[in-house]
Amino acid sequence: MIRVALFVCPQTVCSSLATADDAFRLANQLAGEPLFQVQRFSRDGRAVDIGMAEVRVDGDLALAERADLVLLTATGPGVEKTLAANQALLPWLAARPDTQQLASLCSSAFLLAASGRLDGRRATTHWALAPAFRKRYPQVRLDADAMLTEDGNLFCSGGAQAGLDLCLHLIGWHAGDWLAQRVASAMVFDMQRGLQSRFAPLLPAAGGDDPQISPLLLWLQRNLAEPLDVDALATRAHCSSRTLLRRFKASTGLTPNAYLQRLRISAAQIALRNPARSLEQVAAQVGYADRATFAKLFKQLCGETPGAFRRRLRTPESP
C-alpha cells in the first residue's frame, strides 16, 4: 500500500486539499482495493482551522516521515504569509530522504523551494506567481508553462485544477495509467490538457491610470482590426511618438504593436467559439489579411493552433 500524507496548515486552500484527498480515495474505490493509504498531517498533530472548516489530522511530522509520498496542498497567493508561518517546516522538508516523494500543488512550490529541495531542479507553480518565484528562487529551473513537472522524486503542479493533473499523474505513477484514466473519467476531467500558459490572460493589467494611455487602450479595443500607426496613435494621445512608446510600455509592459497583437488574438479566442465562422473569417475580423499569419501568431501566443483551440471547445451540442 502506498502511504500518502497530505500537509495541512492554516493557509491551506480547502479545494486543493479536498481534490487531492478525493482523487486518491476514488482510486481505491475504482481499483476495488486499498492501493493508497491517505492521511492528513500538521506540524504538531493538532486539528487545523483553514477558515472554511477545522480539519482533523491523523498525526504530526513523524507520521509524514513514514509516508511514501508527502503532498503539500496549495496555500493560496499569500506567499509571504505562508513562508513566515511555516518556517519550522522548511528544515524538515530539507531533511527528507531522496527516496521519499515530495509533491507541491500550486503555490506550495514556494515551500519546497524555500527548503532548498528544488535547487537546480525543474519545477512549476501557478503562472501568475511565476515572476515572484523566479525572483526569489533563481536557482530553480522554473517551467511556468507546464501543468506539472517531475524531477526525480520531486513533483510540482501549476495553478488550481493542475493539482488534479498531478494527483492523476501520481496515481498513474504508482498504480498504472489505466487507473488514472478511470479516476479522471469518474471526475469528468480531461487528462493531458496541454500547457498551463494557455490559461494565462494574453493582455496584462494596466500598471496605472495614465490619462493619455487609458483612453488609447479603449480606442484600440474598439478598433483592433485597424492597421497600427504609431504616429497616428501619438497624435490621438496628444504626445510625441517617443513619449507614446515610453508611456505605453510603462502602463502595459508592452509596445503598442505587441499589445495590439495580443488584443487581436484575445478577440479571436472569443470569435472562434462561434462554429459558423471560418478561420479565414475570424482572421479578417480581427485584422489579419491571411490565415497563415493569423495562425502562426495564434499558436505563438496560445500554444496551440486556432483549429486545435476550436476543437477543444467543441461540445456534442455544438452545431
mmCIF file of C-alpha atoms in Angstrom:
data_model
loop_
_atom_site.group_PDB
_atom_site.id
_atom_site.type_symbol
_atom_site.label_atom_id
_atom_site.label_comp_id
_atom_site.label_asym_id
_atom_site.label_seq_id
_atom_site.Cartn_x
_atom_site.Cartn_y
_atom_site.Cartn_z
ATOM 1 C CA MET A 1 0.000 0.000 0.000
ATOM 2 C CA ILE A 2 1.266 3.468 -0.928
ATOM 3 C CA ARG A 3 1.198 5.808 2.056
ATOM 4 C CA VAL A 4 0.164 9.367 1.058
ATOM 5 C CA ALA A 5 0.496 12.193 3.605
ATOM 6 C CA LEU A 6 -1.307 15.478 2.885
ATOM 7 C CA PHE A 7 0.080 18.527 4.677
ATOM 8 C CA VAL A 8 -2.436 20.881 6.314
ATOM 9 C CA CYS A 9 -1.691 24.346 7.686
ATOM 10 C CA PRO A 10 -3.869 27.421 8.339
ATOM 11 C CA GLN A 11 -3.047 28.719 4.830
ATOM 12 C CA THR A 12 -4.203 25.508 3.107
ATOM 13 C CA VAL A 13 -6.698 26.026 0.284
ATOM 14 C CA CYS A 14 -9.736 23.906 1.107
ATOM 15 C CA SER A 15 -10.498 22.948 -2.502
ATOM 16 C CA SER A 16 -6.906 21.796 -3.087
ATOM 17 C CA LEU A 17 -6.930 19.567 -0.010
ATOM 18 C CA ALA A 18 -10.335 18.115 -0.908
ATOM 19 C CA THR A 19 -9.343 17.458 -4.530
ATOM 20 C CA ALA A 20 -6.198 15.577 -3.587
ATOM 21 C CA ASP A 21 -7.982 13.589 -0.897
ATOM 22 C CA ASP A 22 -10.850 12.714 -3.253
ATOM 23 C CA ALA A 23 -8.575 11.636 -6.112
ATOM 24 C CA PHE A 24 -6.605 9.059 -4.121
ATOM 25 C CA ARG A 25 -9.645 7.720 -2.276
ATOM 26 C CA LEU A 26 -11.549 7.411 -5.556
ATOM 27 C CA ALA A 27 -8.596 5.489 -6.982
ATOM 28 C CA ASN A 28 -9.017 2.953 -4.166
ATOM 29 C CA GLN A 29 -12.720 2.673 -4.845
ATOM 30 C CA LEU A 30 -12.320 2.154 -8.586
ATOM 31 C CA ALA A 31 -9.443 -0.293 -8.148
ATOM 32 C CA GLY A 32 -11.539 -2.337 -5.741
ATOM 33 C CA GLU A 33 -8.709 -2.466 -3.227
ATOM 34 C CA PRO A 34 -6.898 -0.051 -0.873
ATOM 35 C CA LEU A 35 -3.908 0.869 -3.005
ATOM 36 C CA PHE A 36 -3.395 4.227 -1.260
ATOM 37 C CA GLN A 37 -3.485 4.976 2.450
ATOM 38 C CA VAL A 38 -4.416 8.666 2.590
ATOM 39 C CA GLN A 39 -3.680 10.573 5.782
ATOM 40 C CA ARG A 40 -3.513 14.226 6.763
ATOM 41 C CA PHE A 41 -0.817 15.727 8.966
ATOM 42 C CA SER A 42 0.058 19.059 10.542
ATOM 43 C CA ARG A 43 3.320 20.139 12.130
ATOM 44 C CA ASP A 44 2.128 19.455 15.686
ATOM 45 C CA GLY A 45 -0.551 16.832 15.007
ATOM 46 C CA ARG A 46 -3.388 19.141 16.042
ATOM 47 C CA ALA A 47 -6.514 19.936 14.036
ATOM 48 C CA VAL A 48 -6.107 22.966 11.772
ATOM 49 C CA ASP A 49 -8.548 25.815 11.217
ATOM 50 C CA ILE A 50 -8.355 26.650 7.494
ATOM 51 C CA GLY A 51 -11.124 29.250 7.549
ATOM 52 C CA MET A 52 -13.968 27.289 5.977
ATOM 53 C CA ALA A 53 -13.591 24.375 8.370
ATOM 54 C CA GLU A 54 -11.493 22.812 11.082
ATOM 55 C CA VAL A 55 -9.580 19.937 9.526
ATOM 56 C CA ARG A 56 -8.819 16.916 11.655
ATOM 57 C CA VAL A 57 -5.442 15.314 11.024
ATOM 58 C CA ASP A 58 -4.033 11.839 11.629
ATOM 59 C CA GLY A 59 -0.691 12.874 13.058
ATOM 60 C CA ASP A 60 2.305 15.165 13.041
ATOM 61 C CA LEU A 61 5.601 15.262 11.147
ATOM 62 C CA ALA A 62 6.533 11.827 12.482
ATOM 63 C CA LEU A 63 3.557 10.343 10.631
ATOM 64 C CA ALA A 64 4.634 12.013 7.388
ATOM 65 C CA GLU A 65 8.174 10.683 7.769
ATOM 66 C CA ARG A 66 6.778 7.175 7.262
ATOM 67 C CA ALA A 67 4.893 8.145 4.090
ATOM 68 C CA ASP A 68 5.934 7.173 0.589
ATOM 69 C CA LEU A 69 4.547 10.447 -0.773
ATOM 70 C CA VAL A 70 4.328 13.782 1.057
ATOM 71 C CA LEU A 71 1.999 16.153 -0.733
ATOM 72 C CA LEU A 72 1.900 19.872 0.100
ATOM 73 C CA THR A 73 -1.540 21.086 -0.928
ATOM 74 C CA ALA A 74 -1.979 24.641 -2.238
ATOM 75 C CA THR A 75 -1.627 27.517 0.204
ATOM 76 C CA GLY A 76 -3.045 30.399 -1.828
ATOM 77 C CA PRO A 77 -1.465 33.583 -3.174
ATOM 78 C CA GLY A 78 -0.300 34.973 0.182
ATOM 79 C CA VAL A 79 3.202 33.583 -0.265
ATOM 80 C CA GLU A 80 4.949 35.826 2.269
ATOM 81 C CA LYS A 81 2.450 34.936 4.981
ATOM 82 C CA THR A 82 2.708 31.220 4.195
ATOM 83 C CA LEU A 83 6.509 31.222 4.300
ATOM 84 C CA ALA A 84 6.603 33.175 7.550
ATOM 85 C CA ALA A 85 4.050 30.905 9.219
ATOM 86 C CA ASN A 86 5.747 27.672 8.135
ATOM 87 C CA GLN A 87 9.432 28.369 8.752
ATOM 88 C CA ALA A 88 9.615 25.377 11.099
ATOM 89 C CA LEU A 89 8.565 23.076 8.259
ATOM 90 C CA LEU A 90 11.480 24.019 5.989
ATOM 91 C CA PRO A 91 14.322 22.178 7.812
ATOM 92 C CA TRP A 92 12.083 19.104 7.974
ATOM 93 C CA LEU A 93 11.481 19.225 4.222
ATOM 94 C CA ALA A 94 15.203 19.714 3.610
ATOM 95 C CA ALA A 95 15.954 16.591 5.649
ATOM 96 C CA ARG A 96 13.598 14.297 3.720
ATOM 97 C CA PRO A 97 15.485 11.391 2.113
ATOM 98 C CA ASP A 98 15.732 11.287 -1.675
ATOM 99 C CA THR A 99 13.778 8.030 -1.638
ATOM 100 C CA GLN A 100 10.661 9.812 -0.342
ATOM 101 C CA GLN A 101 8.481 11.525 -2.937
ATOM 102 C CA LEU A 102 7.705 15.191 -2.307
ATOM 103 C CA ALA A 103 4.996 16.997 -4.258
ATOM 104 C CA SER A 104 3.655 20.546 -4.209
ATOM 105 C CA LEU A 105 0.363 21.812 -5.564
ATOM 106 C CA CYS A 106 0.293 25.355 -6.960
ATOM 107 C CA SER A 107 1.745 27.949 -4.542
ATOM 108 C CA SER A 108 3.195 25.342 -2.172
ATOM 109 C CA ALA A 109 6.126 25.127 -4.586
ATOM 110 C CA PHE A 110 7.394 28.150 -2.641
ATOM 111 C CA LEU A 111 7.693 25.949 0.468
ATOM 112 C CA LEU A 112 9.635 23.269 -1.391
ATOM 113 C CA ALA A 113 11.890 25.892 -2.957
ATOM 114 C CA ALA A 114 12.459 27.669 0.365
ATOM 115 C CA SER A 115 13.647 24.375 1.851
ATOM 116 C CA GLY A 116 16.300 24.101 -0.863
ATOM 117 C CA ARG A 117 14.891 20.868 -2.252
ATOM 118 C CA LEU A 118 14.237 22.410 -5.676
ATOM 119 C CA ASP A 119 17.709 23.921 -6.177
ATOM 120 C CA GLY A 120 18.821 23.054 -9.694
ATOM 121 C CA ARG A 121 15.648 21.067 -10.265
ATOM 122 C CA ARG A 122 12.742 21.543 -12.655
ATOM 123 C CA ALA A 123 9.544 22.868 -11.060
ATOM 124 C CA THR A 124 6.354 24.779 -11.760
ATOM 125 C CA THR A 125 3.743 26.824 -9.912
ATOM 126 C CA HIS A 126 0.738 28.978 -10.772
ATOM 127 C CA TRP A 127 1.507 31.066 -13.867
ATOM 128 C CA ALA A 128 0.566 34.284 -12.028
ATOM 129 C CA LEU A 129 3.154 33.560 -9.310
ATOM 130 C CA ALA A 130 5.962 32.761 -11.743
ATOM 131 C CA PRO A 131 7.638 36.234 -11.747
ATOM 132 C CA ALA A 132 7.793 36.319 -7.945
ATOM 133 C CA PHE A 133 9.044 32.732 -7.830
ATOM 134 C CA ARG A 134 11.830 33.392 -10.352
ATOM 135 C CA LYS A 135 12.937 36.480 -8.456
ATOM 136 C CA ARG A 136 13.011 34.689 -5.111
ATOM 137 C CA TYR A 137 14.454 31.362 -6.309
ATOM 138 C CA PRO A 138 16.640 31.934 -9.401
ATOM 139 C CA GLN A 139 18.427 28.650 -8.697
ATOM 140 C CA VAL A 140 15.260 26.660 -9.511
ATOM 141 C CA ARG A 141 14.582 25.714 -13.147
ATOM 142 C CA LEU A 142 11.027 27.038 -13.246
ATOM 143 C CA ASP A 143 8.834 25.938 -16.155
ATOM 144 C CA ALA A 144 5.727 28.071 -15.654
ATOM 145 C CA ASP A 145 4.206 26.752 -18.892
ATOM 146 C CA ALA A 146 3.981 23.211 -17.533
ATOM 147 C CA MET A 147 0.856 21.815 -15.873
ATOM 148 C CA LEU A 148 3.126 19.581 -13.816
ATOM 149 C CA THR A 149 6.798 18.704 -13.506
ATOM 150 C CA GLU A 150 8.650 15.605 -12.400
ATOM 151 C CA ASP A 151 12.327 15.675 -11.476
ATOM 152 C CA GLY A 152 13.419 12.514 -9.740
ATOM 153 C CA ASN A 153 11.146 12.144 -6.718
ATOM 154 C CA LEU A 154 10.145 15.815 -6.750
ATOM 155 C CA PHE A 155 6.808 16.770 -8.298
ATOM 156 C CA CYS A 156 5.113 20.149 -8.751
ATOM 157 C CA SER A 157 1.870 21.313 -10.333
ATOM 158 C CA GLY A 158 0.608 24.596 -11.708
ATOM 159 C CA GLY A 159 -2.431 26.523 -10.539
ATOM 160 C CA ALA A 160 -5.827 25.334 -9.293
ATOM 161 C CA GLN A 161 -7.056 22.353 -11.337
ATOM 162 C CA ALA A 162 -3.494 21.480 -12.338
ATOM 163 C CA GLY A 163 -3.328 19.961 -8.859
ATOM 164 C CA LEU A 164 -5.681 17.257 -10.091
ATOM 165 C CA ASP A 165 -3.412 16.748 -13.115
ATOM 166 C CA LEU A 166 -0.583 15.988 -10.707
ATOM 167 C CA CYS A 167 -2.670 13.708 -8.476
ATOM 168 C CA LEU A 168 -3.719 11.713 -11.545
ATOM 169 C CA HIS A 169 -0.085 11.572 -12.666
ATOM 170 C CA LEU A 170 0.935 10.218 -9.261
ATOM 171 C CA ILE A 171 -1.890 7.665 -9.301
ATOM 172 C CA GLY A 172 -0.683 6.529 -12.707
ATOM 173 C CA TRP A 173 2.940 6.509 -11.493
ATOM 174 C CA HIS A 174 2.113 4.138 -8.615
ATOM 175 C CA ALA A 175 -0.870 2.134 -9.879
ATOM 176 C CA GLY A 176 -0.900 2.408 -13.665
ATOM 177 C CA ASP A 177 -2.267 4.779 -16.295
ATOM 178 C CA TRP A 178 -5.421 2.687 -16.627
ATOM 179 C CA LEU A 179 -6.457 3.609 -13.085
ATOM 180 C CA ALA A 180 -5.508 7.268 -13.530
ATOM 181 C CA GLN A 181 -7.732 7.409 -16.608
ATOM 182 C CA ARG A 182 -10.619 5.775 -14.749
ATOM 183 C CA VAL A 183 -10.318 8.327 -11.954
ATOM 184 C CA ALA A 184 -10.196 11.173 -14.492
ATOM 185 C CA SER A 185 -13.296 9.838 -16.254
ATOM 186 C CA ALA A 186 -15.190 9.491 -12.960
ATOM 187 C CA MET A 187 -14.268 13.097 -12.090
ATOM 188 C CA VAL A 188 -15.253 14.253 -15.617
ATOM 189 C CA PHE A 189 -11.740 15.580 -16.189
ATOM 190 C CA ASP A 190 -9.579 15.612 -19.320
ATOM 191 C CA MET A 191 -6.045 14.322 -18.910
ATOM 192 C CA GLN A 192 -3.139 15.663 -20.991
ATOM 193 C CA ARG A 193 -4.587 19.187 -21.109
ATOM 194 C CA GLY A 194 -1.529 20.800 -22.642
ATOM 195 C CA LEU A 195 0.341 23.818 -21.313
ATOM 196 C CA GLN A 196 -0.687 25.854 -18.283
ATOM 197 C CA SER A 197 0.281 29.012 -20.155
ATOM 198 C CA ARG A 198 -2.772 28.774 -22.417
ATOM 199 C CA PHE A 199 -4.906 29.731 -19.406
ATOM 200 C CA ALA A 200 -2.940 32.902 -18.702
ATOM 201 C CA PRO A 201 -4.607 36.090 -19.983
ATOM 202 C CA LEU A 202 -2.954 37.468 -23.092
ATOM 203 C CA LEU A 203 -3.439 41.079 -22.086
ATOM 204 C CA PRO A 204 -1.661 42.418 -18.993
ATOM 205 C CA ALA A 205 -3.459 44.580 -16.487
ATOM 206 C CA ALA A 206 -2.600 48.242 -16.942
ATOM 207 C CA GLY A 207 0.045 49.379 -14.499
ATOM 208 C CA GLY A 208 -1.702 52.637 -13.659
ATOM 209 C CA ASP A 209 -4.355 55.063 -14.739
ATOM 210 C CA ASP A 210 -2.369 57.065 -17.283
ATOM 211 C CA PRO A 211 -4.701 59.824 -18.550
ATOM 212 C CA GLN A 212 -3.121 59.622 -22.007
ATOM 213 C CA ILE A 213 -2.761 55.847 -22.364
ATOM 214 C CA SER A 214 -6.019 54.595 -20.796
ATOM 215 C CA PRO A 215 -8.284 56.250 -23.409
ATOM 216 C CA LEU A 216 -5.946 54.973 -26.116
ATOM 217 C CA LEU A 217 -6.293 51.388 -24.889
ATOM 218 C CA LEU A 218 -10.070 51.734 -25.047
ATOM 219 C CA TRP A 219 -9.824 53.086 -28.608
ATOM 220 C CA LEU A 220 -7.607 50.140 -29.618
ATOM 221 C CA GLN A 221 -10.150 47.686 -28.221
ATOM 222 C CA ARG A 222 -12.837 49.250 -30.415
ATOM 223 C CA ASN A 223 -10.625 49.478 -33.494
ATOM 224 C CA LEU A 224 -8.392 46.432 -33.169
ATOM 225 C CA ALA A 225 -8.720 45.466 -36.851
ATOM 226 C CA GLU A 226 -7.260 48.795 -37.993
ATOM 227 C CA PRO A 227 -3.597 48.940 -39.142
ATOM 228 C CA LEU A 228 -1.255 50.177 -36.434
ATOM 229 C CA ASP A 229 0.331 53.587 -36.956
ATOM 230 C CA VAL A 230 2.389 54.764 -34.004
ATOM 231 C CA ASP A 231 2.439 58.368 -35.218
ATOM 232 C CA ALA A 232 -1.360 58.371 -35.506
ATOM 233 C CA LEU A 233 -1.659 56.892 -32.017
ATOM 234 C CA ALA A 234 0.683 59.565 -30.671
ATOM 235 C CA THR A 235 -1.464 62.255 -32.265
ATOM 236 C CA ARG A 236 -4.547 60.731 -30.698
ATOM 237 C CA ALA A 237 -2.784 60.698 -27.314
ATOM 238 C CA HIS A 238 -1.580 64.309 -27.830
ATOM 239 C CA CYS A 239 2.089 63.489 -27.416
ATOM 240 C CA SER A 240 5.181 62.662 -29.453
ATOM 241 C CA SER A 241 5.783 59.158 -30.786
ATOM 242 C CA ARG A 242 8.755 58.784 -28.457
ATOM 243 C CA THR A 243 6.694 59.803 -25.445
ATOM 244 C CA LEU A 244 3.902 57.478 -26.502
ATOM 245 C CA LEU A 245 6.217 54.475 -26.709
ATOM 246 C CA ARG A 246 7.707 55.225 -23.290
ATOM 247 C CA ARG A 247 4.385 55.766 -21.521
ATOM 248 C CA PHE A 248 2.662 52.875 -23.297
ATOM 249 C CA LYS A 249 5.401 50.480 -22.157
ATOM 250 C CA ALA A 250 5.251 51.856 -18.606
ATOM 251 C CA SER A 251 1.480 51.374 -18.480
ATOM 252 C CA THR A 252 1.144 47.959 -20.127
ATOM 253 C CA GLY A 253 4.606 46.414 -20.146
ATOM 254 C CA LEU A 254 4.302 46.033 -23.929
ATOM 255 C CA THR A 255 4.952 48.003 -27.085
ATOM 256 C CA PRO A 256 1.846 49.215 -28.945
ATOM 257 C CA ASN A 257 2.367 46.569 -31.630
ATOM 258 C CA ALA A 258 2.750 43.717 -29.128
ATOM 259 C CA TYR A 259 -0.320 44.941 -27.242
ATOM 260 C CA LEU A 260 -2.374 45.091 -30.440
ATOM 261 C CA GLN A 261 -1.394 41.555 -31.446
ATOM 262 C CA ARG A 262 -2.451 40.213 -28.054
ATOM 263 C CA LEU A 263 -5.659 42.236 -28.238
ATOM 264 C CA ARG A 264 -6.458 40.750 -31.640
ATOM 265 C CA ILE A 265 -5.747 37.170 -30.572
ATOM 266 C CA SER A 266 -7.876 37.656 -27.444
ATOM 267 C CA ALA A 267 -10.730 38.778 -29.684
ATOM 268 C CA ALA A 268 -10.092 35.786 -31.950
ATOM 269 C CA GLN A 269 -10.449 33.400 -28.997
ATOM 270 C CA ILE A 270 -13.960 34.748 -28.474
ATOM 271 C CA ALA A 271 -14.826 34.672 -32.182
ATOM 272 C CA LEU A 272 -13.637 31.059 -32.532
ATOM 273 C CA ARG A 273 -16.380 29.965 -30.155
ATOM 274 C CA ASN A 274 -18.844 30.553 -32.996
ATOM 275 C CA PRO A 275 -18.579 27.401 -35.175
ATOM 276 C CA ALA A 276 -20.345 29.136 -38.053
ATOM 277 C CA ARG A 277 -17.361 31.390 -38.749
ATOM 278 C CA SER A 278 -14.456 30.007 -40.760
ATOM 279 C CA LEU A 279 -10.862 30.567 -39.678
ATOM 280 C CA GLU A 280 -10.440 32.958 -42.625
ATOM 281 C CA GLN A 281 -13.436 34.988 -41.443
ATOM 282 C CA VAL A 282 -12.143 35.118 -37.890
ATOM 283 C CA ALA A 283 -8.699 36.198 -39.092
ATOM 284 C CA ALA A 284 -10.181 39.012 -41.185
ATOM 285 C CA GLN A 285 -12.484 40.072 -38.339
ATOM 286 C CA VAL A 286 -9.545 40.722 -36.020
ATOM 287 C CA GLY A 287 -7.333 42.420 -38.575
ATOM 288 C CA TYR A 288 -5.278 39.747 -40.385
ATOM 289 C CA ALA A 289 -5.319 39.619 -44.163
ATOM 290 C CA ASP A 290 -4.276 35.979 -44.394
ATOM 291 C CA ARG A 291 -4.973 32.880 -42.359
ATOM 292 C CA ALA A 292 -1.326 31.761 -42.207
ATOM 293 C CA THR A 293 -0.122 34.899 -40.408
ATOM 294 C CA PHE A 294 -3.073 34.695 -38.031
ATOM 295 C CA ALA A 295 -2.494 31.006 -37.282
ATOM 296 C CA LYS A 296 1.236 31.494 -36.682
ATOM 297 C CA LEU A 297 0.714 34.302 -34.178
ATOM 298 C CA PHE A 298 -2.185 32.485 -32.501
ATOM 299 C CA LYS A 299 -0.013 29.431 -31.871
ATOM 300 C CA GLN A 300 2.869 31.596 -30.690
ATOM 301 C CA LEU A 301 0.710 33.296 -28.055
ATOM 302 C CA CYS A 302 -1.693 30.482 -27.143
ATOM 303 C CA GLY A 303 0.451 27.384 -27.527
ATOM 304 C CA GLU A 304 -1.963 25.763 -29.982
ATOM 305 C CA THR A 305 -3.384 26.422 -33.449
ATOM 306 C CA PRO A 306 -6.764 28.153 -33.921
ATOM 307 C CA GLY A 307 -8.158 24.848 -35.177
ATOM 308 C CA ALA A 308 -6.950 22.967 -32.086
ATOM 309 C CA PHE A 309 -8.368 25.695 -29.854
ATOM 310 C CA ARG A 310 -11.761 25.398 -31.555
ATOM 311 C CA ARG A 311 -11.776 21.600 -31.396
ATOM 312 C CA ARG A 312 -11.011 21.696 -27.690
ATOM 313 C CA LEU A 313 -14.047 23.914 -27.098
ATOM 314 C CA ARG A 314 -16.361 21.836 -29.228
ATOM 315 C CA THR A 315 -19.147 20.023 -27.365
ATOM 316 C CA PRO A 316 -21.708 17.459 -28.589
ATOM 317 C CA GLU A 317 -24.321 20.221 -28.571
ATOM 318 C CA SER A 318 -22.389 22.411 -30.981
ATOM 319 C CA PRO A 319 -23.954 22.720 -34.461
#
